[in-house]
mmCIF file with all atom_site columns, C-alpha atoms in Angstrom:
data_model
loop_
_atom_site.group_PDB
_atom_site.id
_atom_site.type_symbol
_atom_site.label_atom_id
_atom_site.label_alt_id
_atom_site.label_comp_id
_atom_site.label_asym_id
_atom_site.label_entity_id
_atom_site.label_seq_id
_atom_site.pdbx_PDB_ins_code
_atom_site.Cartn_x
_atom_site.Cartn_y
_atom_site.Cartn_z
_atom_site.occupancy
_atom_site.B_iso_or_equiv
_atom_site.pdbx_formal_charge
_atom_site.auth_seq_id
_atom_site.auth_comp_id
_atom_site.auth_asym_id
_atom_site.auth_atom_id
_atom_site.pdbx_PDB_model_num
ATOM 1   C CA . UNK C 1 1   ? 83.713  99.608  101.879 1.00 0.00 ? 1   UNK C CA 1
ATOM 2   C CA . UNK C 1 2   ? 82.794  101.640 105.322 1.00 0.00 ? 2   UNK C CA 1
ATOM 3   C CA . UNK C 1 3   ? 84.990  104.319 106.891 1.00 0.00 ? 3   UNK C CA 1
ATOM 4   C CA . UNK C 1 4   ? 88.414  102.755 107.067 1.00 0.00 ? 4   UNK C CA 1
ATOM 5   C CA . UNK C 1 5   ? 90.017  103.561 110.363 1.00 0.00 ? 5   UNK C CA 1
ATOM 6   C CA . UNK C 1 6   ? 93.739  103.359 110.169 1.00 0.00 ? 6   UNK C CA 1
ATOM 7   C CA . UNK C 1 7   ? 96.762  104.111 111.712 1.00 0.00 ? 7   UNK C CA 1
ATOM 8   C CA . UNK C 1 8   ? 100.192 105.651 110.097 1.00 0.00 ? 8   UNK C CA 1
ATOM 9   C CA . UNK C 1 9   ? 102.892 104.263 112.045 1.00 0.00 ? 9   UNK C CA 1
ATOM 10  C CA . UNK C 1 10  ? 105.760 106.655 110.571 1.00 0.00 ? 10  UNK C CA 1
ATOM 11  C CA . UNK C 1 11  ? 109.788 105.907 111.236 1.00 0.00 ? 11  UNK C CA 1
ATOM 12  C CA . UNK C 1 12  ? 111.305 109.417 111.261 1.00 0.00 ? 12  UNK C CA 1
ATOM 13  C CA . UNK C 1 13  ? 114.724 108.487 110.641 1.00 0.00 ? 13  UNK C CA 1
ATOM 14  C CA . UNK C 1 14  ? 115.298 110.369 107.593 1.00 0.00 ? 14  UNK C CA 1
ATOM 15  C CA . UNK C 1 15  ? 112.801 112.943 107.861 1.00 0.00 ? 15  UNK C CA 1
ATOM 16  C CA . UNK C 1 16  ? 112.278 114.320 104.815 1.00 0.00 ? 16  UNK C CA 1
ATOM 17  C CA . UNK C 1 17  ? 111.639 111.486 102.947 1.00 0.00 ? 17  UNK C CA 1
ATOM 18  C CA . UNK C 1 18  ? 109.273 110.354 106.089 1.00 0.00 ? 18  UNK C CA 1
ATOM 19  C CA . UNK C 1 19  ? 107.918 113.678 104.954 1.00 0.00 ? 19  UNK C CA 1
ATOM 20  C CA . UNK C 1 20  ? 106.931 112.561 101.265 1.00 0.00 ? 20  UNK C CA 1
ATOM 21  C CA . UNK C 1 21  ? 105.865 109.248 102.173 1.00 0.00 ? 21  UNK C CA 1
ATOM 22  C CA . UNK C 1 22  ? 103.117 110.544 105.043 1.00 0.00 ? 22  UNK C CA 1
ATOM 23  C CA . UNK C 1 23  ? 101.666 112.773 102.105 1.00 0.00 ? 23  UNK C CA 1
ATOM 24  C CA . UNK C 1 24  ? 101.522 110.293 99.566  1.00 0.00 ? 24  UNK C CA 1
ATOM 25  C CA . UNK C 1 25  ? 99.773  107.665 102.412 1.00 0.00 ? 25  UNK C CA 1
ATOM 26  C CA . UNK C 1 26  ? 97.536  110.541 103.693 1.00 0.00 ? 26  UNK C CA 1
ATOM 27  C CA . UNK C 1 27  ? 96.371  111.759 99.937  1.00 0.00 ? 27  UNK C CA 1
ATOM 28  C CA . UNK C 1 28  ? 95.444  108.198 99.013  1.00 0.00 ? 28  UNK C CA 1
ATOM 29  C CA . UNK C 1 29  ? 93.624  107.765 102.619 1.00 0.00 ? 29  UNK C CA 1
ATOM 30  C CA . UNK C 1 30  ? 91.661  111.231 102.461 1.00 0.00 ? 30  UNK C CA 1
ATOM 31  C CA . UNK C 1 31  ? 90.789  110.028 98.975  1.00 0.00 ? 31  UNK C CA 1
ATOM 32  C CA . UNK C 1 32  ? 89.163  106.819 99.900  1.00 0.00 ? 32  UNK C CA 1
ATOM 33  C CA . UNK C 1 33  ? 87.594  108.487 102.547 1.00 0.00 ? 33  UNK C CA 1
ATOM 34  C CA . UNK C 1 34  ? 89.590  106.636 104.992 1.00 0.00 ? 34  UNK C CA 1
ATOM 35  C CA . UNK C 1 35  ? 89.708  108.200 108.863 1.00 0.00 ? 35  UNK C CA 1
ATOM 36  C CA . UNK C 1 36  ? 93.099  107.870 109.937 1.00 0.00 ? 36  UNK C CA 1
ATOM 37  C CA . UNK C 1 37  ? 95.998  108.995 113.515 1.00 0.00 ? 37  UNK C CA 1
ATOM 38  C CA . UNK C 1 38  ? 99.275  109.335 112.511 1.00 0.00 ? 38  UNK C CA 1
ATOM 39  C CA . UNK C 1 39  ? 101.968 108.701 115.404 1.00 0.00 ? 39  UNK C CA 1
ATOM 40  C CA . UNK C 1 40  ? 106.156 108.728 114.583 1.00 0.00 ? 40  UNK C CA 1
ATOM 41  C CA . UNK C 1 41  ? 108.656 106.131 116.365 1.00 0.00 ? 41  UNK C CA 1
ATOM 42  C CA . UNK C 1 42  ? 112.384 106.712 115.965 1.00 0.00 ? 42  UNK C CA 1
ATOM 43  C CA . UNK C 1 43  ? 113.318 103.678 112.947 1.00 0.00 ? 43  UNK C CA 1
ATOM 44  C CA . UNK C 1 44  ? 112.227 101.088 110.670 1.00 0.00 ? 44  UNK C CA 1
ATOM 45  C CA . UNK C 1 45  ? 112.910 98.813  113.280 1.00 0.00 ? 45  UNK C CA 1
ATOM 46  C CA . UNK C 1 46  ? 110.224 99.530  115.197 1.00 0.00 ? 46  UNK C CA 1
ATOM 47  C CA . UNK C 1 47  ? 107.592 99.982  113.196 1.00 0.00 ? 47  UNK C CA 1
ATOM 48  C CA . UNK C 1 48  ? 106.104 96.514  113.818 1.00 0.00 ? 48  UNK C CA 1
ATOM 49  C CA . UNK C 1 49  ? 106.670 96.619  117.446 1.00 0.00 ? 49  UNK C CA 1
ATOM 50  C CA . UNK C 1 50  ? 104.095 100.280 117.333 1.00 0.00 ? 50  UNK C CA 1
ATOM 51  C CA . UNK C 1 51  ? 101.753 98.176  115.249 1.00 0.00 ? 51  UNK C CA 1
ATOM 52  C CA . UNK C 1 52  ? 101.803 95.215  117.283 1.00 0.00 ? 52  UNK C CA 1
ATOM 53  C CA . UNK C 1 53  ? 101.058 97.713  120.700 1.00 0.00 ? 53  UNK C CA 1
ATOM 54  C CA . UNK C 1 54  ? 98.119  99.118  118.898 1.00 0.00 ? 54  UNK C CA 1
ATOM 55  C CA . UNK C 1 55  ? 96.744  96.131  117.535 1.00 0.00 ? 55  UNK C CA 1
ATOM 56  C CA . UNK C 1 56  ? 96.899  94.581  121.232 1.00 0.00 ? 56  UNK C CA 1
ATOM 57  C CA . UNK C 1 57  ? 95.369  98.302  121.916 1.00 0.00 ? 57  UNK C CA 1
ATOM 58  C CA . UNK C 1 58  ? 92.516  97.171  119.679 1.00 0.00 ? 58  UNK C CA 1
ATOM 59  C CA . UNK C 1 59  ? 91.982  93.871  120.569 1.00 0.00 ? 59  UNK C CA 1
ATOM 60  C CA . UNK C 1 60  ? 91.373  95.008  124.200 1.00 0.00 ? 60  UNK C CA 1
ATOM 61  C CA . UNK C 1 61  ? 89.185  97.462  122.633 1.00 0.00 ? 61  UNK C CA 1
ATOM 62  C CA . UNK C 1 62  ? 90.753  101.058 123.825 1.00 0.00 ? 62  UNK C CA 1
ATOM 63  C CA . UNK C 1 63  ? 91.531  101.174 120.310 1.00 0.00 ? 63  UNK C CA 1
ATOM 64  C CA . UNK C 1 64  ? 89.689  100.600 116.874 1.00 0.00 ? 64  UNK C CA 1
ATOM 65  C CA . UNK C 1 65  ? 91.995  100.307 113.726 1.00 0.00 ? 65  UNK C CA 1
ATOM 66  C CA . UNK C 1 66  ? 90.944  98.426  110.575 1.00 0.00 ? 66  UNK C CA 1
ATOM 67  C CA . UNK C 1 67  ? 94.104  98.519  108.981 1.00 0.00 ? 67  UNK C CA 1
ATOM 68  C CA . UNK C 1 68  ? 97.908  100.134 109.620 1.00 0.00 ? 68  UNK C CA 1
ATOM 69  C CA . UNK C 1 69  ? 100.258 101.561 107.234 1.00 0.00 ? 69  UNK C CA 1
ATOM 70  C CA . UNK C 1 70  ? 104.477 101.399 107.605 1.00 0.00 ? 70  UNK C CA 1
ATOM 71  C CA . UNK C 1 71  ? 106.382 104.665 106.546 1.00 0.00 ? 71  UNK C CA 1
ATOM 72  C CA . UNK C 1 72  ? 110.089 104.950 106.790 1.00 0.00 ? 72  UNK C CA 1
ATOM 73  C CA . UNK C 1 73  ? 112.701 103.920 105.103 1.00 0.00 ? 73  UNK C CA 1
ATOM 74  C CA . UNK C 1 74  ? 116.252 102.026 105.154 1.00 0.00 ? 74  UNK C CA 1
ATOM 75  C CA . UNK C 1 75  ? 119.386 103.631 103.049 1.00 0.00 ? 75  UNK C CA 1
ATOM 76  C CA . UNK C 1 76  ? 122.301 100.861 102.651 1.00 0.00 ? 76  UNK C CA 1
ATOM 77  C CA . UNK C 1 77  ? 125.164 101.727 104.605 1.00 0.00 ? 77  UNK C CA 1
ATOM 78  C CA . UNK C 1 78  ? 128.910 100.629 104.693 1.00 0.00 ? 78  UNK C CA 1
ATOM 79  C CA . UNK C 1 79  ? 127.989 98.144  107.412 1.00 0.00 ? 79  UNK C CA 1
ATOM 80  C CA . UNK C 1 80  ? 125.558 95.033  107.345 1.00 0.00 ? 80  UNK C CA 1
ATOM 81  C CA . UNK C 1 81  ? 123.066 96.940  109.822 1.00 0.00 ? 81  UNK C CA 1
ATOM 82  C CA . UNK C 1 82  ? 121.046 97.949  106.835 1.00 0.00 ? 82  UNK C CA 1
ATOM 83  C CA . UNK C 1 83  ? 120.567 94.217  106.287 1.00 0.00 ? 83  UNK C CA 1
ATOM 84  C CA . UNK C 1 84  ? 119.490 93.379  109.757 1.00 0.00 ? 84  UNK C CA 1
ATOM 85  C CA . UNK C 1 85  ? 116.847 96.732  109.553 1.00 0.00 ? 85  UNK C CA 1
ATOM 86  C CA . UNK C 1 86  ? 115.830 96.062  106.376 1.00 0.00 ? 86  UNK C CA 1
ATOM 87  C CA . UNK C 1 87  ? 115.402 91.793  106.843 1.00 0.00 ? 87  UNK C CA 1
ATOM 88  C CA . UNK C 1 88  ? 113.782 92.338  110.810 1.00 0.00 ? 88  UNK C CA 1
ATOM 89  C CA . UNK C 1 89  ? 111.359 95.196  109.704 1.00 0.00 ? 89  UNK C CA 1
ATOM 90  C CA . UNK C 1 90  ? 109.786 93.421  106.839 1.00 0.00 ? 90  UNK C CA 1
ATOM 91  C CA . UNK C 1 91  ? 110.251 89.880  108.873 1.00 0.00 ? 91  UNK C CA 1
ATOM 92  C CA . UNK C 1 92  ? 107.972 91.156  111.394 1.00 0.00 ? 92  UNK C CA 1
ATOM 93  C CA . UNK C 1 93  ? 105.581 93.028  109.495 1.00 0.00 ? 93  UNK C CA 1
ATOM 94  C CA . UNK C 1 94  ? 104.606 89.290  107.193 1.00 0.00 ? 94  UNK C CA 1
ATOM 95  C CA . UNK C 1 95  ? 104.108 88.033  110.413 1.00 0.00 ? 95  UNK C CA 1
ATOM 96  C CA . UNK C 1 96  ? 101.451 89.481  111.565 1.00 0.00 ? 96  UNK C CA 1
ATOM 97  C CA . UNK C 1 97  ? 99.609  89.983  108.551 1.00 0.00 ? 97  UNK C CA 1
ATOM 98  C CA . UNK C 1 98  ? 100.385 85.807  107.752 1.00 0.00 ? 98  UNK C CA 1
ATOM 99  C CA . UNK C 1 99  ? 100.159 84.820  111.887 1.00 0.00 ? 99  UNK C CA 1
ATOM 100 C CA . UNK C 1 100 ? 97.878  87.245  113.125 1.00 0.00 ? 100 UNK C CA 1
ATOM 101 C CA . UNK C 1 101 ? 96.278  87.987  110.190 1.00 0.00 ? 101 UNK C CA 1
ATOM 102 C CA . UNK C 1 102 ? 96.831  91.939  110.395 1.00 0.00 ? 102 UNK C CA 1
ATOM 103 C CA . UNK C 1 103 ? 96.478  94.475  107.636 1.00 0.00 ? 103 UNK C CA 1
ATOM 104 C CA . UNK C 1 104 ? 99.591  96.299  106.526 1.00 0.00 ? 104 UNK C CA 1
ATOM 105 C CA . UNK C 1 105 ? 100.626 98.389  103.598 1.00 0.00 ? 105 UNK C CA 1
ATOM 106 C CA . UNK C 1 106 ? 104.139 98.442  103.670 1.00 0.00 ? 106 UNK C CA 1
ATOM 107 C CA . UNK C 1 107 ? 106.156 101.122 103.131 1.00 0.00 ? 107 UNK C CA 1
ATOM 108 C CA . UNK C 1 108 ? 109.148 101.082 104.543 1.00 0.00 ? 108 UNK C CA 1
ATOM 109 C CA . UNK C 1 109 ? 111.226 101.553 101.253 1.00 0.00 ? 109 UNK C CA 1
ATOM 110 C CA . UNK C 1 110 ? 114.746 99.121  100.856 1.00 0.00 ? 110 UNK C CA 1
ATOM 111 C CA . UNK C 1 111 ? 116.877 101.255 98.857  1.00 0.00 ? 111 UNK C CA 1
ATOM 112 C CA . UNK C 1 112 ? 121.137 101.998 97.970  1.00 0.00 ? 112 UNK C CA 1
ATOM 113 C CA . UNK C 1 113 ? 120.794 106.205 98.848  1.00 0.00 ? 113 UNK C CA 1
ATOM 114 C CA . UNK C 1 114 ? 118.832 109.488 99.614  1.00 0.00 ? 114 UNK C CA 1
ATOM 115 C CA . UNK C 1 115 ? 118.187 110.232 95.811  1.00 0.00 ? 115 UNK C CA 1
ATOM 116 C CA . UNK C 1 116 ? 116.345 106.348 94.711  1.00 0.00 ? 116 UNK C CA 1
ATOM 117 C CA . UNK C 1 117 ? 114.663 106.802 98.446  1.00 0.00 ? 117 UNK C CA 1
ATOM 118 C CA . UNK C 1 118 ? 113.159 110.327 97.473  1.00 0.00 ? 118 UNK C CA 1
ATOM 119 C CA . UNK C 1 119 ? 112.061 109.030 93.810  1.00 0.00 ? 119 UNK C CA 1
ATOM 120 C CA . UNK C 1 120 ? 110.272 106.184 95.659  1.00 0.00 ? 120 UNK C CA 1
ATOM 121 C CA . UNK C 1 121 ? 108.702 108.505 98.811  1.00 0.00 ? 121 UNK C CA 1
ATOM 122 C CA . UNK C 1 122 ? 107.857 110.991 96.695  1.00 0.00 ? 122 UNK C CA 1
ATOM 123 C CA . UNK C 1 123 ? 104.266 111.649 96.447  1.00 0.00 ? 123 UNK C CA 1
ATOM 124 C CA . UNK C 1 124 ? 104.201 112.898 92.879  1.00 0.00 ? 124 UNK C CA 1
ATOM 125 C CA . UNK C 1 125 ? 107.440 110.523 91.795  1.00 0.00 ? 125 UNK C CA 1
ATOM 126 C CA . UNK C 1 126 ? 106.316 106.583 92.406  1.00 0.00 ? 126 UNK C CA 1
ATOM 127 C CA . UNK C 1 127 ? 104.670 107.359 95.595  1.00 0.00 ? 127 UNK C CA 1
ATOM 128 C CA . UNK C 1 128 ? 105.184 104.776 97.831  1.00 0.00 ? 128 UNK C CA 1
ATOM 129 C CA . UNK C 1 129 ? 103.161 105.927 100.650 1.00 0.00 ? 129 UNK C CA 1
ATOM 130 C CA . UNK C 1 130 ? 100.571 106.164 98.263  1.00 0.00 ? 130 UNK C CA 1
ATOM 131 C CA . UNK C 1 131 ? 101.044 102.812 97.096  1.00 0.00 ? 131 UNK C CA 1
ATOM 132 C CA . UNK C 1 132 ? 100.783 101.354 100.837 1.00 0.00 ? 132 UNK C CA 1
ATOM 133 C CA . UNK C 1 133 ? 97.570  103.374 101.982 1.00 0.00 ? 133 UNK C CA 1
ATOM 134 C CA . UNK C 1 134 ? 95.989  102.098 98.602  1.00 0.00 ? 134 UNK C CA 1
ATOM 135 C CA . UNK C 1 135 ? 97.391  98.329  99.582  1.00 0.00 ? 135 UNK C CA 1
ATOM 136 C CA . UNK C 1 136 ? 95.770  98.573  103.459 1.00 0.00 ? 136 UNK C CA 1
ATOM 137 C CA . UNK C 1 137 ? 92.876  99.471  101.793 1.00 0.00 ? 137 UNK C CA 1
ATOM 138 C CA . UNK C 1 138 ? 92.774  97.072  99.680  1.00 0.00 ? 138 UNK C CA 1
ATOM 139 C CA . UNK C 1 139 ? 93.650  94.087  102.208 1.00 0.00 ? 139 UNK C CA 1
ATOM 140 C CA . UNK C 1 140 ? 90.814  95.181  104.222 1.00 0.00 ? 140 UNK C CA 1
ATOM 141 C CA . UNK C 1 141 ? 88.441  95.104  101.570 1.00 0.00 ? 141 UNK C CA 1
ATOM 142 C CA . UNK C 1 142 ? 89.682  91.441  101.038 1.00 0.00 ? 142 UNK C CA 1
ATOM 143 C CA . UNK C 1 143 ? 89.108  90.886  104.953 1.00 0.00 ? 143 UNK C CA 1
ATOM 144 C CA . UNK C 1 144 ? 85.452  91.942  104.978 1.00 0.00 ? 144 UNK C CA 1
ATOM 145 C CA . UNK C 1 145 ? 84.745  90.370  101.383 1.00 0.00 ? 145 UNK C CA 1
ATOM 146 C CA . UNK C 1 146 ? 86.591  86.550  103.639 1.00 0.00 ? 146 UNK C CA 1
ATOM 147 C CA . UNK C 1 147 ? 84.513  87.604  106.646 1.00 0.00 ? 147 UNK C CA 1
ATOM 148 C CA . UNK C 1 148 ? 80.826  87.773  104.034 1.00 0.00 ? 148 UNK C CA 1
ATOM 149 C CA . UNK C 1 149 ? 81.254  84.965  102.602 1.00 0.00 ? 149 UNK C CA 1
ATOM 150 C CA . UNK C 1 150 ? 81.045  82.456  105.913 1.00 0.00 ? 150 UNK C CA 1
#
């Protein structure tokens, strides 16, 4: 695969968790030889919107991204807000993937508490940021394979 250009879209609501996710994602991208830009949005609900804006710029020829890594964390609280944020951010990312054919690695954690979040975000632990980066690289590669077969 040629050097992929990836956009990391990082929700910074839980900064320590975001730092761990980003560290893992960046390490995976650098290991694969991918180039990346990194932008920050306030929370998980804003991640799909930022990706959609970036993809519009790609379509207009003002940016060049082959894929996106969505990073963030939603921790269950005392209200139903968790269900809305977790569900709607995932749904919007899937809409971009399924309906628009956008390659996205979803690294938005949905957990019960901070300890669960850190266990998943820690690059020396479950490394979900790295997993999301590897996922988008695989999806880009798969898209290229399908394009070559046409």
